[in-house]
Short mmCIF file of C-alpha atoms in Angstrom, two decimals:
data_model
loop_
_atom_site.label_atom_id
_atom_site.label_comp_id
_atom_site.label_asym_id
_atom_site.label_seq_id
_atom_site.Cartn_x
_atom_site.Cartn_y
_atom_site.Cartn_z
CA MET D 18 94.46 20.75 125.41
CA GLU D 19 97.69 19.32 126.97
CA ALA D 20 100.92 20.19 125.05
CA LYS D 21 102.37 17.04 123.35
CA ALA D 22 106.00 16.40 122.86
CA HIS D 23 107.07 14.82 119.43
CA LEU D 24 110.03 12.50 118.98
CA ALA D 25 111.17 10.69 115.93
CA PHE D 26 111.81 7.06 115.76
CA ARG D 27 112.14 4.95 112.65
CA TRP D 28 110.24 1.58 112.99
CA THR D 29 111.84 -1.87 112.21
CA GLU D 30 108.75 -3.72 112.97
CA ALA D 31 105.03 -3.71 111.93
CA PRO D 32 102.95 -0.59 113.26
CA PHE D 33 100.38 -1.28 116.01
CA PRO D 34 97.33 0.66 116.89
CA LEU D 35 97.16 3.32 119.61
CA GLN D 36 97.02 2.04 123.06
CA HIS D 37 97.96 4.97 125.25
CA PRO D 38 97.47 8.65 124.83
CA PRO D 39 100.79 10.25 123.67
CA THR D 40 101.85 12.40 126.46
CA MET D 41 105.47 13.28 127.50
CA ASP D 42 107.09 15.84 129.80
CA ILE D 43 110.78 15.79 128.43
CA HIS D 44 112.50 16.22 125.35
CA ARG D 45 109.91 18.73 124.03
CA ARG D 46 110.34 20.11 120.35
CA GLY D 47 107.26 22.11 120.47
CA SER D 48 103.93 22.89 122.40
CA GLY D 49 100.52 23.62 121.43
CA ASP D 50 97.69 21.51 120.30
CA ASN D 51 99.63 20.17 117.10
CA PRO D 52 103.23 18.85 117.35
CA PRO D 53 105.33 20.34 114.66
CA PRO D 54 106.12 18.46 111.76
CA PRO D 55 108.98 15.90 111.92
CA PRO D 56 112.26 16.69 110.53
CA PRO D 57 113.22 15.29 107.12
CA LEU D 58 114.18 11.63 107.48
CA SER D 59 117.35 12.30 105.43
CA GLN D 60 118.58 14.69 108.19
CA PRO D 61 117.76 13.34 111.56
CA ALA D 62 117.95 15.28 114.69
CA PRO D 63 120.81 14.44 116.92
CA SER D 64 118.18 12.82 119.44
CA ASP D 65 116.56 10.66 116.58
CA LEU D 66 120.04 9.23 116.25
CA LYS D 67 120.04 8.00 119.82
CA LEU D 68 116.47 6.71 119.58
CA LYS D 69 117.24 4.62 116.53
CA GLN D 70 119.62 2.63 118.44
CA VAL D 71 116.63 1.61 120.63
CA ARG D 72 114.69 -1.80 120.31
CA LEU D 73 111.33 -2.32 122.18
CA ALA D 74 110.94 -5.34 124.19
CA HIS D 75 107.26 -5.66 123.56
CA PRO D 76 106.22 -2.93 121.22
CA GLU D 77 102.54 -3.70 121.28
CA GLN D 78 102.68 -2.59 124.88
CA SER D 79 104.41 0.67 124.68
CA LEU D 80 105.46 3.74 122.73
CA PRO D 81 102.48 3.41 120.17
CA SER D 82 102.66 5.49 116.91
CA PRO D 83 99.83 8.30 116.69
CA PRO D 84 97.12 7.37 114.35
CA SER D 85 95.81 9.62 111.56
CA SER D 86 92.48 11.42 111.53
CA ASN D 87 90.91 8.07 109.80
CA GLY D 88 92.32 5.74 112.43
CA ALA D 89 95.05 4.43 110.25
CA SER D 90 98.72 5.40 110.27
CA SER D 91 100.12 7.23 107.35
CA PRO D 92 103.72 6.16 105.92
CA VAL D 93 105.12 9.33 107.59
CA GLU D 94 103.12 8.77 110.86
CA ARG D 95 104.53 5.08 111.14
CA ASP D 96 107.86 6.46 111.44
CA TYR D 97 107.25 8.60 114.42
CA PHE D 98 105.80 7.86 118.01
CA TYR D 99 105.31 9.56 121.47
CA LEU D 100 107.18 8.76 124.38
CA ARG D 101 105.23 8.49 127.61
CA SER D 102 105.66 10.99 130.26
CA LEU D 103 107.71 10.50 133.50
CA LYS D 104 104.53 10.04 135.66
CA GLU D 105 103.05 7.21 133.18
CA CYS D 106 106.53 5.31 133.33
CA VAL D 107 106.88 5.33 137.12
CA GLU D 108 103.32 4.39 137.60
CA ILE D 109 103.83 1.40 135.38
CA TYR D 110 107.47 0.51 136.93
CA GLU D 111 106.00 0.78 140.48
CA ASP D 112 102.92 -0.93 140.19
CA GLU D 113 102.92 -3.43 143.20
CA ASN D 114 100.71 -6.03 141.24
CA ARG D 115 103.77 -6.83 138.91
CA GLY D 116 107.36 -7.72 139.47
CA LYS D 117 110.13 -5.21 138.37
CA SER D 118 111.18 -7.50 135.35
CA GLU D 119 107.33 -7.51 134.25
CA SER D 120 107.07 -3.86 134.36
CA LEU D 121 110.26 -2.93 132.56
CA ALA D 122 109.04 -5.42 129.89
CA MET D 123 106.07 -2.87 129.31
CA LEU D 124 108.59 -0.05 128.88
CA SER D 125 110.83 0.70 126.02
CA ASP D 126 114.51 1.05 126.34
CA GLU D 127 114.32 4.98 126.22
CA GLU D 128 111.58 4.89 128.89
CA VAL D 129 113.90 3.09 131.16
CA VAL D 130 116.61 5.43 130.36
CA LEU D 131 114.02 8.26 131.29
CA LEU D 132 113.31 6.36 134.72
CA ALA D 133 117.08 5.90 135.15
CA ASP D 134 118.00 9.77 134.55
CA ASN D 135 115.45 10.43 137.25
CA GLY D 136 116.83 8.21 139.95
CA LYS D 137 114.12 5.79 139.61
CA VAL D 138 116.30 2.88 138.25
CA ALA D 139 119.71 2.25 139.32
CA PRO D 140 121.99 1.62 136.14
CA HIS D 141 124.29 -0.79 137.99
CA ALA D 142 121.24 -3.05 138.77
CA LEU D 143 119.69 -3.31 135.41
CA GLU D 144 120.63 -7.22 135.10
CA LYS D 145 118.90 -7.72 138.41
CA LEU D 146 115.82 -5.78 137.41
CA PHE D 147 115.52 -7.16 133.74
CA GLY D 148 116.15 -10.71 134.77
CA MET D 149 118.42 -13.29 133.33
CA ASN D 150 116.67 -13.61 130.20
CA GLU D 151 117.07 -10.10 129.31
CA LEU D 152 120.99 -9.58 130.13
CA GLU D 153 121.60 -8.12 126.55
CA ARG D 154 118.61 -5.56 126.89
CA ALA D 155 120.33 -4.50 130.35
CA VAL D 156 123.61 -3.91 128.54
CA ARG D 157 121.92 -2.06 125.74
CA VAL D 158 120.08 0.23 128.08
CA ARG D 159 123.18 0.92 130.18
CA ARG D 160 124.88 1.91 126.91
CA ALA D 161 121.95 4.34 126.22
CA ILE D 162 122.16 5.72 129.91
CA ILE D 163 125.87 6.53 129.63
CA SER D 164 125.47 7.91 126.14
CA ARG D 165 123.31 10.61 127.48
CA SER D 166 126.32 12.26 129.17
CA PRO D 167 127.95 14.89 126.64
CA ALA D 168 131.43 13.17 127.48
CA THR D 169 130.31 9.64 126.56
CA LYS D 170 127.72 10.27 123.94
CA THR D 171 129.19 8.27 121.37
CA LEU D 172 129.00 4.90 123.19
CA GLU D 173 125.53 3.92 122.17
CA SER D 174 126.30 4.12 118.45
CA SER D 175 129.87 3.18 118.75
CA SER D 176 131.70 0.19 117.13
CA ILE D 177 132.01 -1.33 120.70
CA PRO D 178 130.13 -4.86 120.34
CA TYR D 179 127.65 -6.01 122.87
CA GLU D 180 125.21 -8.34 120.84
CA ASN D 181 125.33 -12.03 120.75
CA TYR D 182 127.37 -12.45 123.84
CA ASP D 183 126.59 -14.90 126.85
CA TYR D 184 126.42 -12.38 129.58
CA SER D 185 125.21 -14.96 132.10
CA ARG D 186 128.92 -16.25 132.26
CA VAL D 187 129.95 -12.49 132.99
CA ILE D 188 127.28 -11.39 135.76
CA GLY D 189 128.34 -11.94 139.16
CA ALA D 190 131.57 -13.47 138.06
CA CYS D 191 133.69 -11.36 135.71
CA CYS D 192 132.62 -7.86 135.48
CA GLU D 193 130.00 -5.20 136.57
CA ASN D 194 128.26 -2.31 134.83
CA VAL D 195 128.89 -4.22 131.56
CA VAL D 196 128.45 -2.27 128.37
CA GLY D 197 130.00 -4.66 125.81
CA TYR D 198 133.10 -6.71 125.08
CA ILE D 199 136.31 -6.16 123.57
CA PRO D 200 137.34 -8.65 120.84
CA ILE D 201 141.12 -9.16 120.67
CA PRO D 202 142.65 -10.98 117.75
CA LEU D 203 143.51 -14.66 118.72
CA GLY D 204 146.41 -16.41 116.80
CA VAL D 205 148.00 -19.66 117.10
CA ALA D 206 151.78 -20.16 117.18
CA GLY D 207 153.68 -23.44 116.98
CA PRO D 208 152.79 -26.22 117.39
CA LEU D 209 155.53 -26.84 120.13
CA ASN D 210 156.64 -30.27 121.52
CA VAL D 211 156.46 -29.73 125.21
CA ASN D 212 157.53 -33.04 127.10
CA GLY D 213 156.90 -35.12 124.28
CA THR D 214 153.33 -33.70 123.39
CA SER D 215 152.76 -31.34 120.63
CA PHE D 216 150.55 -28.22 121.73
CA PRO D 217 149.34 -25.26 119.72
CA ILE D 218 150.21 -21.94 121.19
CA PRO D 219 147.12 -19.65 121.62
CA MET D 220 148.08 -16.04 121.76
CA ALA D 221 145.60 -13.06 122.18
CA THR D 222 147.47 -10.12 121.11
CA ALA D 223 147.30 -6.64 119.03
CA GLU D 224 151.02 -6.83 118.64
CA GLY D 225 152.04 -7.71 115.10
CA THR D 226 154.81 -10.01 114.50
CA LEU D 227 154.53 -11.77 117.78
CA VAL D 228 152.80 -14.83 116.83
CA ALA D 229 154.98 -15.25 113.69
CA SER D 230 158.15 -14.74 115.86
CA THR D 231 157.10 -17.15 118.49
CA SER D 232 156.15 -19.85 115.80
CA ARG D 233 159.79 -19.42 114.44
CA GLY D 234 161.08 -20.20 117.98
CA CYS D 235 158.81 -23.27 118.16
CA LYS D 236 160.13 -24.50 114.94
CA ALA D 237 163.61 -24.14 116.05
CA LEU D 238 163.03 -25.80 119.52
CA ASN D 239 161.17 -28.62 117.71
CA ALA D 240 164.09 -29.33 115.54
CA GLY D 241 166.21 -30.03 118.56
CA GLY D 242 163.84 -32.32 120.11
CA GLY D 243 161.45 -30.15 121.86
CA VAL D 244 161.01 -28.35 125.30
CA SER D 245 161.56 -30.49 128.67
CA THR D 246 159.92 -28.78 131.74
CA VAL D 247 160.11 -29.52 135.46
CA LEU D 248 157.42 -28.06 137.90
CA VAL D 249 159.62 -27.28 141.17
CA GLY D 250 156.91 -25.46 143.18
CA ASP D 251 152.94 -25.01 143.35
CA ALA D 252 151.73 -22.66 146.11
CA MET D 253 149.51 -19.72 145.82
CA THR D 254 150.18 -17.32 148.60
CA ARG D 255 148.24 -14.70 150.65
CA GLY D 256 150.13 -12.62 153.39
CA PRO D 257 147.68 -10.84 155.96
CA ALA D 258 149.04 -7.96 158.09
CA ILE D 259 148.08 -8.31 161.95
CA ASP D 260 148.58 -5.57 164.53
CA PHE D 261 149.18 -6.49 168.19
CA PRO D 262 149.40 -4.21 171.10
CA SER D 263 152.98 -4.37 171.63
CA ILE D 264 156.22 -5.94 169.98
CA LYS D 265 156.22 -8.43 172.92
CA VAL D 266 152.86 -9.91 172.12
CA ALA D 267 153.56 -9.74 168.52
CA ALA D 268 156.65 -11.94 169.01
CA GLN D 269 154.68 -14.36 171.15
CA ALA D 270 152.28 -14.85 168.16
CA LYS D 271 155.10 -15.21 165.87
CA ALA D 272 156.67 -17.85 167.96
CA TRP D 273 153.29 -19.82 168.34
CA VAL D 274 152.71 -19.58 164.39
CA ASP D 275 156.20 -20.92 163.83
CA SER D 276 155.76 -23.85 166.49
CA ALA D 277 154.73 -27.20 165.30
CA GLU D 278 151.53 -26.80 167.56
CA GLY D 279 150.62 -23.47 166.02
CA TYR D 280 151.14 -24.66 162.52
CA ALA D 281 149.04 -27.67 163.11
CA GLU D 282 146.13 -25.70 164.56
CA MET D 283 146.49 -23.06 161.79
CA LYS D 284 146.64 -25.79 158.94
CA ALA D 285 143.35 -27.65 160.29
CA ALA D 286 141.44 -24.46 160.21
CA PHE D 287 142.72 -23.52 156.90
CA GLU D 288 142.08 -26.78 155.36
CA SER D 289 138.52 -27.08 156.82
CA THR D 290 137.28 -24.58 154.13
CA SER D 291 138.17 -26.39 150.94
CA ARG D 292 139.01 -30.01 149.89
CA PHE D 293 141.44 -28.58 147.34
CA ALA D 294 143.32 -26.00 149.55
CA LYS D 295 146.22 -27.82 151.24
CA LEU D 296 148.39 -25.67 153.23
CA LYS D 297 152.15 -26.16 152.53
CA SER D 298 153.98 -23.49 154.66
CA LEU D 299 153.66 -20.37 156.95
CA LYS D 300 156.35 -17.61 156.62
CA THR D 301 156.31 -15.00 159.34
CA ALA D 302 157.89 -11.56 159.64
CA MET D 303 157.83 -8.60 162.09
CA ALA D 304 157.81 -4.97 161.23
CA GLY D 305 157.36 -3.20 164.75
CA ARG D 306 154.10 -4.48 166.51
CA THR D 307 152.84 -5.52 163.00
CA MET D 308 153.06 -9.25 162.08
CA TYR D 309 152.97 -10.65 158.60
CA ILE D 310 152.27 -14.26 157.75
CA ARG D 311 152.68 -15.66 154.28
CA PHE D 312 150.38 -18.58 153.60
CA ALA D 313 151.37 -20.86 150.84
CA THR D 314 148.95 -23.45 149.70
CA THR D 315 148.12 -25.64 146.67
CA THR D 316 144.64 -24.85 145.26
CA GLY D 317 143.89 -27.66 142.48
CA ASP D 318 143.25 -26.40 139.17
CA ALA D 319 141.99 -23.07 140.27
CA MET D 320 144.36 -20.00 140.36
CA GLY D 321 143.16 -19.93 143.97
CA MET D 322 143.18 -16.39 145.20
CA ASN D 323 139.38 -16.70 146.49
CA MET D 324 140.10 -20.00 148.00
CA ILE D 325 143.29 -19.12 149.63
CA SER D 326 141.62 -15.94 151.14
CA LYS D 327 138.53 -17.94 152.53
CA GLY D 328 141.08 -20.42 154.23
CA THR D 329 143.31 -17.51 155.56
CA GLU D 330 140.37 -15.83 157.11
CA LYS D 331 139.30 -19.16 158.93
CA ALA D 332 143.04 -19.91 160.14
CA LEU D 333 143.15 -16.20 161.39
CA ASP D 334 140.00 -16.80 163.58
CA ALA D 335 141.71 -19.76 165.06
CA MET D 336 144.65 -17.68 165.83
CA GLN D 337 142.63 -14.93 167.37
CA ALA D 338 141.17 -17.40 169.92
CA ARG D 339 144.76 -17.55 171.30
CA PHE D 340 145.70 -13.82 170.80
CA PRO D 341 142.35 -12.07 171.28
CA SER D 342 144.04 -8.59 171.41
CA MET D 343 145.27 -8.96 167.64
CA VAL D 344 143.56 -6.96 165.07
CA VAL D 345 143.74 -8.05 161.56
CA LEU D 346 144.47 -5.16 159.40
CA ALA D 347 144.16 -6.56 156.07
CA LEU D 348 143.69 -9.83 154.60
CA SER D 349 146.38 -9.06 152.23
CA GLY D 350 148.96 -6.99 153.69
CA ASN D 351 151.24 -7.04 150.45
CA TYR D 352 153.48 -10.00 151.97
CA CYS D 353 151.93 -12.25 149.14
CA THR D 354 152.82 -10.43 146.66
CA ASP D 355 149.98 -9.99 144.31
CA LYS D 356 150.20 -7.83 141.19
CA LYS D 357 153.23 -6.21 142.22
CA PRO D 358 156.96 -6.70 141.63
CA ALA D 359 158.45 -8.34 144.81
CA ALA D 360 161.75 -10.15 145.73
CA ILE D 361 160.01 -12.72 147.81
CA ASN D 362 157.98 -13.91 144.93
CA TRP D 363 161.17 -14.12 142.92
CA ILE D 364 163.12 -15.94 145.68
CA GLU D 365 160.25 -18.16 147.34
CA GLY D 366 157.79 -18.66 144.18
CA ARG D 367 154.19 -17.92 143.80
CA GLY D 368 151.67 -19.98 141.77
CA LYS D 369 153.47 -22.48 139.61
CA SER D 370 157.16 -22.48 139.67
CA VAL D 371 158.46 -23.84 136.18
CA VAL D 372 161.90 -24.55 134.46
CA ALA D 373 161.88 -25.19 130.76
CA GLU D 374 164.92 -26.29 128.88
CA ALA D 375 165.78 -27.03 125.12
CA THR D 376 168.71 -27.59 122.80
CA VAL D 377 168.85 -25.55 119.59
CA LEU D 378 170.91 -27.25 116.81
CA LYS D 379 173.40 -25.78 114.50
CA THR D 380 172.98 -21.86 115.49
CA THR D 381 175.14 -18.82 116.23
CA VAL D 382 176.13 -20.12 119.75
CA GLY D 383 178.55 -17.59 120.65
CA GLY D 384 176.75 -14.41 119.35
CA LEU D 385 173.42 -15.49 121.31
CA CYS D 386 175.17 -16.44 124.75
CA ASN D 387 177.24 -13.14 124.58
CA LEU D 388 173.91 -11.23 123.94
CA ASN D 389 172.16 -13.06 126.44
CA VAL D 390 174.52 -12.06 129.05
CA LYS D 391 175.05 -8.45 128.38
CA LYS D 392 171.41 -7.78 127.62
CA ASN D 393 169.30 -10.17 129.76
CA LEU D 394 171.72 -10.67 132.77
CA ILE D 395 173.99 -7.52 132.93
CA GLY D 396 171.64 -5.05 131.34
CA SER D 397 168.84 -6.13 133.79
CA ALA D 398 171.13 -5.87 136.73
CA MET D 399 172.31 -2.47 135.66
CA ALA D 400 168.65 -1.47 135.75
CA GLY D 401 167.96 -2.94 139.12
CA SER D 402 165.45 -5.55 137.73
CA ILE D 403 163.51 -7.88 139.81
CA GLY D 404 162.89 -10.99 137.91
CA GLY D 405 163.33 -9.20 134.66
CA PHE D 406 166.35 -11.11 133.24
CA ASN D 407 164.67 -11.86 129.90
CA ALA D 408 164.19 -10.37 126.68
CA HIS D 409 160.19 -10.20 126.41
CA ALA D 410 158.72 -13.02 128.52
CA SER D 411 155.66 -10.76 129.38
CA ASN D 412 154.87 -10.63 125.69
CA ILE D 413 154.15 -14.27 125.37
CA LEU D 414 152.88 -14.75 128.80
CA THR D 415 150.16 -12.18 128.62
CA ALA D 416 149.00 -13.15 125.13
CA ILE D 417 148.60 -16.59 126.37
CA PHE D 418 146.83 -15.25 129.65
CA LEU D 419 144.26 -13.22 127.67
CA ALA D 420 143.68 -16.06 125.55
CA THR D 421 142.89 -18.62 128.25
CA GLY D 422 140.94 -16.37 130.81
CA GLN D 423 143.95 -15.69 133.18
CA ASP D 424 143.93 -12.49 135.13
CA PRO D 425 146.17 -10.24 133.08
CA ALA D 426 147.16 -7.95 135.99
CA GLN D 427 149.11 -11.00 137.28
CA ASN D 428 151.49 -10.88 134.44
CA VAL D 429 153.34 -8.38 136.76
CA GLU D 430 154.84 -11.49 138.75
CA SER D 431 154.11 -14.27 136.34
CA SER D 432 156.46 -13.08 133.71
CA MET D 433 159.34 -12.73 136.08
CA CYS D 434 161.80 -14.82 134.13
CA MET D 435 165.47 -15.48 133.81
CA THR D 436 166.75 -16.73 130.47
CA LEU D 437 170.14 -18.71 130.25
CA MET D 438 172.04 -19.74 127.21
CA GLU D 439 175.30 -21.68 127.08
CA PRO D 440 177.25 -23.70 124.53
CA THR D 441 176.81 -27.44 124.27
CA ASN D 442 178.05 -30.56 122.39
CA ASN D 443 181.53 -28.91 121.97
CA GLY D 444 180.14 -25.44 121.09
CA GLU D 445 178.17 -26.78 118.09
CA ASP D 446 174.63 -26.36 119.58
CA LEU D 447 173.00 -24.01 122.04
CA LEU D 448 171.36 -25.26 125.45
CA CYS D 449 168.78 -22.61 126.34
CA SER D 450 166.43 -22.28 129.50
CA VAL D 451 164.01 -20.09 131.13
CA THR D 452 163.14 -20.12 134.97
CA MET D 453 159.89 -18.83 135.90
CA PRO D 454 159.10 -18.97 139.63
CA CYS D 455 155.71 -17.36 139.64
CA ILE D 456 153.34 -18.44 136.91
CA GLU D 457 149.81 -17.75 138.43
CA VAL D 458 147.23 -19.68 136.24
CA GLY D 459 144.06 -21.78 136.70
CA THR D 460 141.77 -23.81 134.43
CA ILE D 461 138.54 -23.14 136.45
CA GLY D 462 137.14 -19.96 138.01
CA GLY D 463 137.71 -16.39 136.96
CA GLY D 464 137.91 -15.58 133.22
CA THR D 465 137.92 -19.25 132.39
CA VAL D 466 134.26 -19.56 132.79
CA LEU D 467 133.85 -17.54 129.45
CA ALA D 468 132.97 -19.53 126.40
CA ALA D 469 135.70 -18.31 124.08
CA GLN D 470 138.44 -18.87 126.68
CA GLN D 471 136.95 -22.35 127.61
CA GLY D 472 137.48 -23.21 124.07
CA VAL D 473 140.83 -22.21 123.95
CA LEU D 474 141.48 -24.37 127.08
CA GLU D 475 139.74 -27.38 125.50
CA MET D 476 141.86 -26.77 122.43
CA LEU D 477 144.82 -27.38 124.78
CA GLY D 478 143.09 -30.44 126.61
CA VAL D 479 143.24 -28.72 129.74
CA LYS D 480 139.59 -27.30 130.30
CA GLY D 481 138.16 -27.27 133.84
CA ALA D 482 139.37 -29.46 136.54
CA HIS D 483 141.37 -32.79 136.07
CA PRO D 484 139.09 -35.69 136.80
CA GLN D 485 141.83 -37.94 138.40
CA GLN D 486 144.90 -35.46 139.59
CA PRO D 487 143.51 -32.22 140.94
CA GLY D 488 145.98 -29.52 139.62
CA LYS D 489 147.31 -31.25 136.90
CA ASN D 490 145.45 -29.25 134.30
CA ALA D 491 146.79 -25.83 135.58
CA GLN D 492 150.34 -27.21 136.03
CA THR D 493 150.29 -28.32 132.14
CA LEU D 494 148.87 -24.86 131.21
CA ALA D 495 151.96 -23.22 133.09
CA ARG D 496 154.43 -25.60 131.55
CA ILE D 497 153.06 -24.89 128.12
CA ILE D 498 153.35 -21.04 128.98
CA ALA D 499 156.90 -21.54 129.88
CA SER D 500 157.86 -23.42 126.83
CA ALA D 501 156.37 -20.68 124.62
CA VAL D 502 158.14 -18.24 126.61
CA LEU D 503 161.29 -20.18 125.80
CA ALA D 504 160.44 -19.99 121.96
CA GLY D 505 159.74 -16.35 122.28
CA GLU D 506 163.08 -15.52 123.92
CA LEU D 507 165.00 -17.68 121.28
CA SER D 508 163.49 -15.92 118.47
CA LEU D 509 163.76 -12.36 119.63
CA LEU D 510 167.42 -12.82 120.70
CA SER D 511 168.18 -14.48 117.41
CA ALA D 512 166.69 -11.52 115.76
CA LEU D 513 168.62 -9.08 117.57
CA ALA D 514 171.83 -11.00 117.34
CA ALA D 515 171.45 -11.44 113.50
CA GLY D 516 170.68 -7.88 113.35
CA HIS D 517 173.95 -6.80 114.95
CA LEU D 518 176.10 -9.45 113.00
CA ILE D 519 174.49 -8.32 109.61
CA LYS D 520 175.63 -4.67 109.90
CA ALA D 521 179.21 -6.03 110.63
CA HIS D 522 178.95 -8.91 108.08
CA MET D 523 177.62 -6.48 105.46
CA ALA D 524 180.24 -3.97 105.95
CA HIS D 525 183.14 -6.73 105.39
CA LYS D 526 181.43 -9.03 103.03
CA PRO D 527 178.45 -7.29 101.43
CA LEU D 528 177.94 -10.34 99.07
CA ALA D 529 178.05 -13.09 101.49
CA GLY D 530 174.27 -13.70 101.13
CA ARG D 531 172.31 -15.43 104.16
CA HIS D 532 173.39 -15.54 107.84
CA SER D 533 173.74 -18.89 109.48
CA CYS D 534 171.29 -18.12 112.12
CA CYS D 535 168.41 -20.58 111.61
CA LEU D 536 165.71 -18.10 112.85
CA CYS D 537 166.49 -14.88 111.02
CA PRO D 538 166.99 -14.67 107.21
CA CYS D 539 169.31 -11.98 106.20
CA TYR D 540 169.62 -10.63 102.67
CA SER D 541 172.73 -9.77 100.42
CA GLY D 542 173.30 -6.17 99.37
#
């Protein structure tokens, strides 16, 4: 008689009658006519722990439990079953009379893992194979496949969540080879008055005190009348690198792009790809026989990288008709510049360029102004910083980026910020501002399609595309971010200034009580 392999599995559903002969050619625990007795339920084998994570799509069609001699399943037998052999699984999966999704529905998760381990199923294609109605199962099976590797064996039973998530928003848009999702705590600072409108400040972060600190800054800014913002630029950029046979031909191409005729032709080709993409400028540069063109364009309420890339490709096609010897080396030649610190972004701007300003009443003006100059301006200059003339703009911006579905890697240039502080009203009050030339945000596309992130955008009143004024929602989000950064800057600098002054204050007047700084309480000794 054929040797049988016995595997343990605890049922969570009603038992069903035997449908197929229990045969299997892997995971053998014994051989012979009779399988060895199962291990005690209180001490499952390591493979049992993996199998207990498996749920069957259609248990009546796969992995039947073996019956007892009288045809009924005993209590012990109900807890165990046999996996089918690789040959049987392959025959079911490759049956030409069924589609792949239908065949996979007849197999258990563990049998699909068996197929994947033997190269019959591509793990990266599980969503396509299972179908849109079984996306969570695809994620679950992929976790099981990865868990079969010794280095990643804990994934299947880990605390990384995967259930009850809308993967239809993820597939083909946000992530590949999905094995779950990472929850991040979401807090709300504020509210903060921005241009006369009160906004909550959503912040997804694992940094304790960040939300509370930003809230203190919001309170101080609101007391002075809130924040005023101006949008001084709005243009996403893409900078391809193009090779020419010689510097002479490259110079001719540069002159043509810089001419009114060349710009008009490139603009027409670029804007033919989208009703929202409007080319604003072309900036050219040469390095040897390589030419760089920095396309700057408005992109509506989208952050716009895909939109501008499509338009740039079309414009380069028009250019190549004039200069057939040119070779496009890269659609992005780092002249953009995306996700890297660059002086060109700091000077020219990228995305939304916003300046936010507010007056803070009755605070320690001299101490804050001195600290801001010595820390944010001189200290950053000593470090050779590019756009880093601030205390912690990236903290606030990145937390809002994560909460609203922005690309977190773009915090590199988006958090470029100069914080300025000066006395006003005869030195009684503080005038503070942040200048942020590269806030790269959108309210459609990318991570904004995810349900939770859409909920946050809806809370701010900027979800999706603006119905009357394309681009206004994304611009409003950029204004909110700059204003929140100003609140965070004020709060942190006040805390730093108070900490320094407290030491001196305590040394000379240990019983003086609370410091006059409105944001940072200090205590008597």
